[in-house]
Amino acid sequence: MIQPGEPGWDAARMAWNVAVDQQPVAVVTVREVTDVATVVRLAGEAGIPVAAQPGGHGATRALDGAVLVRTSALTEITIDRVARTARVGAGVKWGTLLPHLDGTGLIALAGSSPDVSVVGYLLGGGMSWFSRKYGPASRSVRAVELVTAAGEPTRVTEHSDPDLFWALRGGGGDFGIVTAIEFDLYEEPALTGGKLMFPAEQAAAVLTAVARVQAGAPRELTLWAAVTHFPPLPEVPQSLRGNSFAVVDVTFLGPVPALADLLAPIRAAGTAVVDTVDVVPIGRLGEVAAEPVDPMPAMDLGVLLHRFDEDVIGRLLSVAGGRTPLTTVSVRHLAGAMAEPGRDGVAGHYEETHLLFAMGVPANHELAAAIDVAFAELRRALGDVASARVPFNFLGLQDIEEAYDDKELARLRDIKRDRDPRGVIRSNHPVDAGTSAPGPDGRELS
């Protein structure tokens, strides 16, 4: 345990998103489930909330005043190839898990970043490269092991506790400190994909081609299109530094020749300066989007879209196509199984067909203010094309109310009050601010 004023305090409390200056009252690194139970019990007795954070990609200031539990040392990985399931500890990142599937012919419903934790991603619902075929990643969850607000380890399944199991699949980490999770794997012997990059002046033609291919795409194909502006920083490769591109990221559950046929209209829409499309071992899935893995400041905006066509492309490029403080504005294709009810938790399914994700790097206060303005301009440009809700994993600093409808939020709050009436457990996005525990009263945990 490290507390304010002790050596290493600032490094210990830092989130991956260093723009979030979180201020817990202590940081505790746990090694075993019994450690977690002890911390929750002692904190509960002291009237101090407890929050889990293996890394902090989704950090918010909601963790201020809490004991921050680092679960990064809970690193169990068990793959059952016969049952096609995986069990992982709360500290396991996707980039650590996926190489264990190389050569098995199995895939997991992972997202774009190898640096996020499996548990955090699944608790938020999880939009995978493969969700168009298999639905939200939380649909694959079979069991969740957690420490309750009373400090008791328990295993939650669809049969042992249907209400809590529903909340844990898309409701975030507000219902207990999760220590391990079990989920389905899927047999897919062929996985291909990669990245196409075109000069920014070809963005309108390229994005229009992407939209047309998406309209008739099989569920095995996932296409994300973006306009990306690389900052003029020394850590950016020289060929990209200070330049802008239209970017297409793709995965396909099938062979390279079939993918080549599907991508032909997009390749014909411009002159690709980068084309990495090929066979993708599941262990290298993170290389497709090639998102940053080192801690950095970030501001982001998630918006569900009802459509993606030439009209919407024009609106997006009016904001993001020229000079802008935004690093990237991407549009991810959903639909397919994402639009169909299944074995769902609160993450559910989505009638919206696309997800827009915009990000800026607030290197200083002036840039942060400019990014906020650009987000507002983007929302105005989208108008009624934008949905009223946002997937939990893409809330950023947006309010929890934007992730659910009134009925879903009421049910989540009822479950929270029933299982944690004193507000011992606190997540990045508390479902009910009224259950948050009071701040520290001066008593120490030790």
Coordinates of C-alpha atoms in Angstrom, one line a residue, residues 41-373:
R41 CA -13.6 -5.3 4.3
L42 CA -11.2 -2.8 6.0
A43 CA -12.2 0.0 3.7
G44 CA -15.8 -0.7 4.2
E45 CA -15.3 -0.6 8.0
A46 CA -13.6 2.8 7.6
G47 CA -16.3 4.2 5.4
I48 CA -13.9 4.6 2.4
P49 CA -15.0 3.4 -1.1
V50 CA -12.9 0.9 -3.0
A51 CA -12.2 1.0 -6.8
A52 CA -10.3 -1.5 -9.0
Q53 CA -8.0 -0.4 -11.8
P54 CA -5.5 -2.6 -13.5
G55 CA -4.4 0.2 -15.9
G56 CA -6.7 3.2 -16.2
H57 CA -7.6 3.5 -19.9
G58 CA -11.1 4.5 -18.8
A59 CA -10.1 6.6 -15.8
T60 CA -12.3 9.4 -14.4
R61 CA -12.2 11.6 -11.3
A62 CA -15.0 9.4 -9.8
L63 CA -12.2 7.5 -8.1
D64 CA -11.1 10.5 -6.0
G65 CA -11.3 9.7 -2.3
A66 CA -11.3 5.9 -2.9
V67 CA -8.8 3.2 -2.1
L68 CA -7.5 2.3 -5.6
V69 CA -6.9 -1.4 -5.9
R70 CA -4.4 -2.4 -8.6
T71 CA -5.3 -5.9 -9.9
S72 CA -2.4 -6.1 -12.4
A73 CA -0.8 -9.0 -10.5
L74 CA -3.9 -11.2 -11.0
T75 CA -2.5 -12.8 -14.1
E76 CA -4.1 -16.3 -14.4
I77 CA -4.7 -17.5 -17.9
T78 CA -6.4 -20.9 -18.6
I79 CA -7.4 -21.9 -22.1
D80 CA -9.7 -25.0 -22.5
R81 CA -9.4 -25.9 -26.1
V82 CA -12.0 -28.6 -25.9
A83 CA -14.7 -26.6 -24.1
R84 CA -13.6 -23.5 -26.1
T85 CA -13.4 -21.2 -23.1
A86 CA -10.9 -19.0 -21.4
R87 CA -10.5 -18.0 -17.8
V88 CA -8.3 -15.0 -17.0
G89 CA -7.4 -12.9 -13.9
A90 CA -8.4 -9.3 -13.6
G91 CA -4.9 -8.1 -14.5
V92 CA -4.6 -9.8 -17.8
K93 CA -4.5 -7.5 -20.9
W94 CA -5.8 -8.6 -24.3
G95 CA -2.2 -8.3 -25.7
T96 CA -1.1 -10.9 -23.1
L97 CA -4.0 -13.3 -23.6
L98 CA -4.3 -13.5 -27.4
P99 CA -0.9 -15.0 -28.1
H100 CA -2.1 -18.0 -26.1
L101 CA -4.6 -18.6 -28.8
D102 CA -2.1 -18.7 -31.7
G103 CA -2.3 -22.0 -33.5
T104 CA -5.5 -23.1 -31.8
G105 CA -7.9 -22.0 -34.5
L106 CA -9.8 -20.2 -31.7
I107 CA -10.5 -16.5 -31.4
A108 CA -11.8 -14.3 -28.5
L109 CA -14.0 -11.3 -29.0
A110 CA -11.3 -8.8 -28.5
G111 CA -11.3 -5.1 -29.3
S112 CA -8.8 -2.9 -31.0
S113 CA -6.3 -2.2 -28.2
P114 CA -4.0 -4.9 -26.8
D115 CA -3.3 -2.8 -23.7
V116 CA -6.7 -2.7 -22.1
S117 CA -7.6 -5.4 -19.5
V118 CA -9.9 -8.3 -20.5
V119 CA -12.1 -7.8 -17.4
G120 CA -12.6 -4.0 -17.8
Y121 CA -13.4 -4.4 -21.5
L122 CA -16.0 -7.2 -20.9
L123 CA -17.6 -5.4 -17.9
G124 CA -18.2 -2.5 -20.2
G125 CA -19.9 -4.6 -22.9
G126 CA -17.0 -4.9 -25.4
M127 CA -17.3 -4.0 -29.1
S128 CA -15.1 -6.5 -30.8
W129 CA -13.7 -6.8 -34.3
F130 CA -15.9 -9.9 -34.5
S131 CA -19.1 -8.5 -32.9
R132 CA -20.8 -8.3 -36.3
K133 CA -20.8 -12.1 -36.3
Y134 CA -21.0 -12.9 -32.6
G135 CA -22.6 -9.8 -30.9
P136 CA -21.2 -7.7 -28.1
A137 CA -18.2 -9.4 -26.3
S138 CA -20.1 -9.4 -23.0
R139 CA -22.5 -11.9 -24.6
S140 CA -19.6 -14.5 -24.4
V141 CA -19.2 -14.2 -20.7
R142 CA -19.9 -17.4 -18.7
A143 CA -18.9 -16.5 -15.2
V144 CA -17.6 -13.6 -13.1
E145 CA -15.6 -14.1 -9.9
L146 CA -15.7 -11.0 -7.6
V147 CA -15.4 -9.8 -4.1
T148 CA -18.7 -8.3 -2.9
A149 CA -19.1 -5.1 -1.0
A150 CA -19.1 -7.2 2.2
G151 CA -15.6 -8.5 1.4
E152 CA -16.8 -12.0 0.4
P153 CA -15.5 -13.8 -2.7
T154 CA -18.2 -15.2 -4.9
R155 CA -18.8 -16.7 -8.3
V156 CA -21.7 -15.2 -10.4
T157 CA -23.3 -17.0 -13.3
E158 CA -26.6 -16.7 -15.2
H159 CA -28.1 -19.4 -12.9
S160 CA -26.5 -18.4 -9.5
D161 CA -27.6 -14.7 -9.6
P162 CA -29.4 -13.7 -12.8
D163 CA -29.8 -10.0 -11.9
L164 CA -26.2 -9.4 -10.9
F165 CA -25.0 -11.4 -13.9
W166 CA -27.1 -9.1 -16.2
A167 CA -25.5 -6.0 -14.6
L168 CA -22.0 -7.3 -14.8
R169 CA -22.2 -7.7 -18.6
G170 CA -22.1 -4.1 -19.6
G171 CA -22.8 -2.2 -16.4
G172 CA -19.2 -1.6 -15.5
G173 CA -17.3 -2.3 -12.3
D174 CA -19.8 -0.8 -9.8
F175 CA -21.0 -4.1 -8.3
G176 CA -17.9 -5.7 -6.8
I177 CA -14.2 -6.0 -7.3
V178 CA -13.8 -8.6 -10.1
T179 CA -10.9 -11.0 -9.7
A180 CA -11.4 -13.3 -12.7
I181 CA -13.7 -13.9 -15.6
E182 CA -14.6 -16.9 -17.8
F183 CA -15.9 -16.5 -21.4
D184 CA -16.4 -18.4 -24.7
L185 CA -13.9 -18.7 -27.5
Y186 CA -14.9 -19.3 -31.1
E187 CA -13.6 -21.6 -33.8
E188 CA -12.3 -19.5 -36.7
P189 CA -9.4 -21.1 -38.5
A190 CA -8.8 -18.1 -41.0
L191 CA -8.3 -14.5 -39.8
T192 CA -7.0 -11.8 -42.2
G193 CA -6.9 -8.1 -42.0
G194 CA -4.7 -5.0 -41.8
K195 CA -4.5 -1.3 -42.5
L196 CA -4.9 0.8 -45.6
M197 CA -3.8 4.4 -45.6
F198 CA -4.5 7.0 -48.3
P199 CA -3.5 10.7 -48.7
A200 CA -6.0 12.9 -46.8
E201 CA -7.1 14.6 -50.0
Q202 CA -8.6 11.3 -51.0
A203 CA -10.7 10.9 -47.8
A204 CA -14.1 11.7 -49.4
A205 CA -13.7 9.1 -52.1
V206 CA -12.2 6.4 -49.8
L207 CA -14.8 6.8 -47.0
T208 CA -17.6 6.7 -49.6
A209 CA -16.2 3.5 -50.9
V210 CA -16.0 2.1 -47.4
A211 CA -19.6 3.0 -46.8
R212 CA -20.7 1.2 -50.0
V213 CA -18.8 -1.9 -49.1
Q214 CA -20.2 -1.9 -45.6
A215 CA -23.7 -1.8 -47.0
G216 CA -23.4 -5.2 -48.5
A217 CA -20.7 -6.7 -46.2
P218 CA -20.9 -10.2 -44.8
R219 CA -20.8 -10.5 -41.1
E220 CA -17.3 -11.9 -41.2
L221 CA -16.0 -8.5 -42.5
T222 CA -15.5 -5.5 -40.2
L223 CA -14.4 -2.2 -41.7
W224 CA -13.4 0.9 -39.7
A225 CA -12.8 4.2 -41.6
A226 CA -11.0 7.2 -40.2
V227 CA -9.4 10.5 -40.8
T228 CA -6.1 10.7 -38.8
H229 CA -3.8 13.6 -38.3
F230 CA -0.4 12.7 -36.9
P231 CA 1.2 15.3 -34.7
P232 CA 4.6 16.7 -35.5
L233 CA 6.3 14.9 -32.6
P234 CA 9.6 13.0 -32.7
E235 CA 8.1 9.8 -31.4
V236 CA 5.9 9.6 -34.5
P237 CA 7.6 7.8 -37.5
Q238 CA 9.0 10.3 -39.9
S239 CA 6.8 9.1 -42.8
L240 CA 3.7 9.9 -40.7
R241 CA 4.9 12.9 -38.7
G242 CA 2.8 16.0 -39.2
N243 CA 0.8 14.3 -42.1
S244 CA -2.9 13.4 -42.5
F245 CA -4.4 10.3 -43.9
A246 CA -7.7 8.5 -44.7
V247 CA -7.3 5.2 -42.8
V248 CA -9.2 1.9 -43.3
D249 CA -8.7 -0.8 -40.7
V250 CA -10.1 -4.2 -41.5
T251 CA -10.5 -7.7 -40.2
F252 CA -12.1 -10.7 -42.0
L253 CA -12.9 -14.1 -40.8
G254 CA -11.8 -15.7 -44.0
P255 CA -8.9 -16.1 -46.5
V256 CA -6.9 -13.3 -48.1
P257 CA -8.2 -13.8 -51.7
A258 CA -11.8 -13.4 -50.5
L259 CA -10.9 -10.3 -48.6
A260 CA -9.1 -8.9 -51.6
D261 CA -12.3 -9.1 -53.6
L262 CA -14.2 -7.3 -50.9
L263 CA -11.6 -4.6 -50.6
A264 CA -11.2 -4.0 -54.3
P265 CA -13.6 -1.0 -54.5
I266 CA -11.8 0.7 -51.6
R267 CA -8.4 0.2 -53.1
A268 CA -9.7 1.6 -56.4
A269 CA -11.0 4.7 -54.7
G270 CA -7.5 6.1 -54.0
T271 CA -3.7 5.5 -54.0
A272 CA -2.8 3.5 -50.9
V273 CA 0.5 4.6 -49.4
V274 CA 0.3 1.8 -46.7
D275 CA -1.3 -1.6 -47.3
T276 CA -0.6 -4.2 -44.6
V277 CA -3.6 -6.5 -45.4
D278 CA -2.6 -10.2 -45.0
V279 CA -3.0 -13.2 -42.7
V280 CA -3.3 -12.0 -39.1
P281 CA -2.3 -14.4 -36.3
I282 CA -4.8 -13.8 -33.4
G283 CA -1.9 -13.0 -31.1
R284 CA -1.1 -10.0 -33.3
L285 CA -4.6 -8.6 -33.6
G286 CA -3.6 -5.4 -31.8
E287 CA -1.4 -4.5 -34.8
V288 CA -4.4 -3.9 -37.0
A289 CA -5.5 -0.6 -35.4
A290 CA -2.0 -0.1 -33.9
E291 CA -3.4 2.1 -31.1
P292 CA -1.0 3.7 -28.6
V293 CA 0.0 1.5 -25.7
D294 CA 2.2 3.9 -23.7
P295 CA 0.5 6.2 -21.1
M296 CA -0.6 9.5 -22.7
P297 CA -3.1 12.3 -22.2
A298 CA -6.3 11.7 -24.1
M299 CA -9.8 13.2 -24.6
D300 CA -12.3 11.2 -26.5
L301 CA -15.9 11.2 -27.7
G302 CA -18.1 8.3 -28.6
V303 CA -21.3 8.7 -30.7
L304 CA -23.6 6.1 -32.1
L305 CA -24.8 6.8 -35.6
H306 CA -28.0 5.8 -37.3
R307 CA -26.3 5.7 -40.7
F308 CA -23.1 6.3 -42.6
D309 CA -23.3 7.5 -46.1
E310 CA -22.1 10.4 -48.4
D311 CA -24.2 12.9 -46.4
V312 CA -22.7 11.9 -43.1
I313 CA -19.2 11.7 -44.6
G314 CA -19.5 15.3 -45.8
R315 CA -20.6 16.4 -42.3
L316 CA -17.7 14.6 -40.7
L317 CA -15.1 16.0 -43.1
S318 CA -16.4 19.5 -42.6
V319 CA -15.1 19.3 -39.1
A320 CA -12.3 16.7 -39.2
G321 CA -11.1 16.9 -42.8
G322 CA -9.0 20.0 -42.4
R323 CA -7.2 21.8 -39.7
T324 CA -8.4 20.4 -36.4
P325 CA -7.1 19.7 -32.8
L326 CA -8.5 16.1 -33.2
T327 CA -6.0 13.4 -33.8
T328 CA -8.5 11.0 -35.2
V329 CA -12.2 10.6 -36.1
S330 CA -13.1 7.1 -36.9
V331 CA -16.4 5.4 -37.8
R332 CA -16.8 1.7 -36.9
H333 CA -19.3 -0.6 -38.6
L334 CA -21.7 -2.4 -36.3
A335 CA -24.9 -4.1 -37.5
G336 CA -25.1 -7.8 -38.1
A337 CA -25.3 -9.7 -34.7
M338 CA -24.8 -6.3 -32.9
A339 CA -28.3 -5.5 -34.0
E340 CA -29.9 -8.7 -32.8
P341 CA -31.0 -9.7 -29.3
G342 CA -29.1 -12.6 -27.8
R343 CA -27.8 -13.9 -24.5
D344 CA -27.4 -10.3 -23.4
G345 CA -26.6 -8.4 -20.3
V346 CA -27.3 -4.7 -20.0
A347 CA -25.0 -4.0 -22.9
G348 CA -27.7 -5.4 -25.1
H349 CA -27.8 -4.9 -28.8
Y350 CA -27.8 -1.8 -31.0
E351 CA -30.2 -0.6 -33.6
E352 CA -27.6 2.1 -34.6
T353 CA -25.4 0.9 -37.5
H354 CA -22.1 2.7 -36.7
L355 CA -20.0 4.0 -33.9
L356 CA -18.1 7.3 -34.2
F357 CA -15.0 7.6 -32.0
A358 CA -13.1 10.9 -31.9
M359 CA -9.9 11.6 -30.0
G360 CA -7.6 14.4 -29.2
V361 CA -4.4 14.7 -27.2
P362 CA -4.6 17.6 -24.7
A363 CA -0.9 18.4 -24.4
N364 CA -1.8 21.7 -22.7
H365 CA -4.9 23.6 -21.5
E366 CA -5.3 25.5 -24.7
L367 CA -5.4 22.2 -26.7
A368 CA -7.9 20.7 -24.2
A369 CA -10.2 23.7 -24.7
A370 CA -9.8 23.4 -28.5
I371 CA -10.6 19.7 -28.4
D372 CA -13.8 20.4 -26.5
V373 CA -14.9 22.9 -29.1

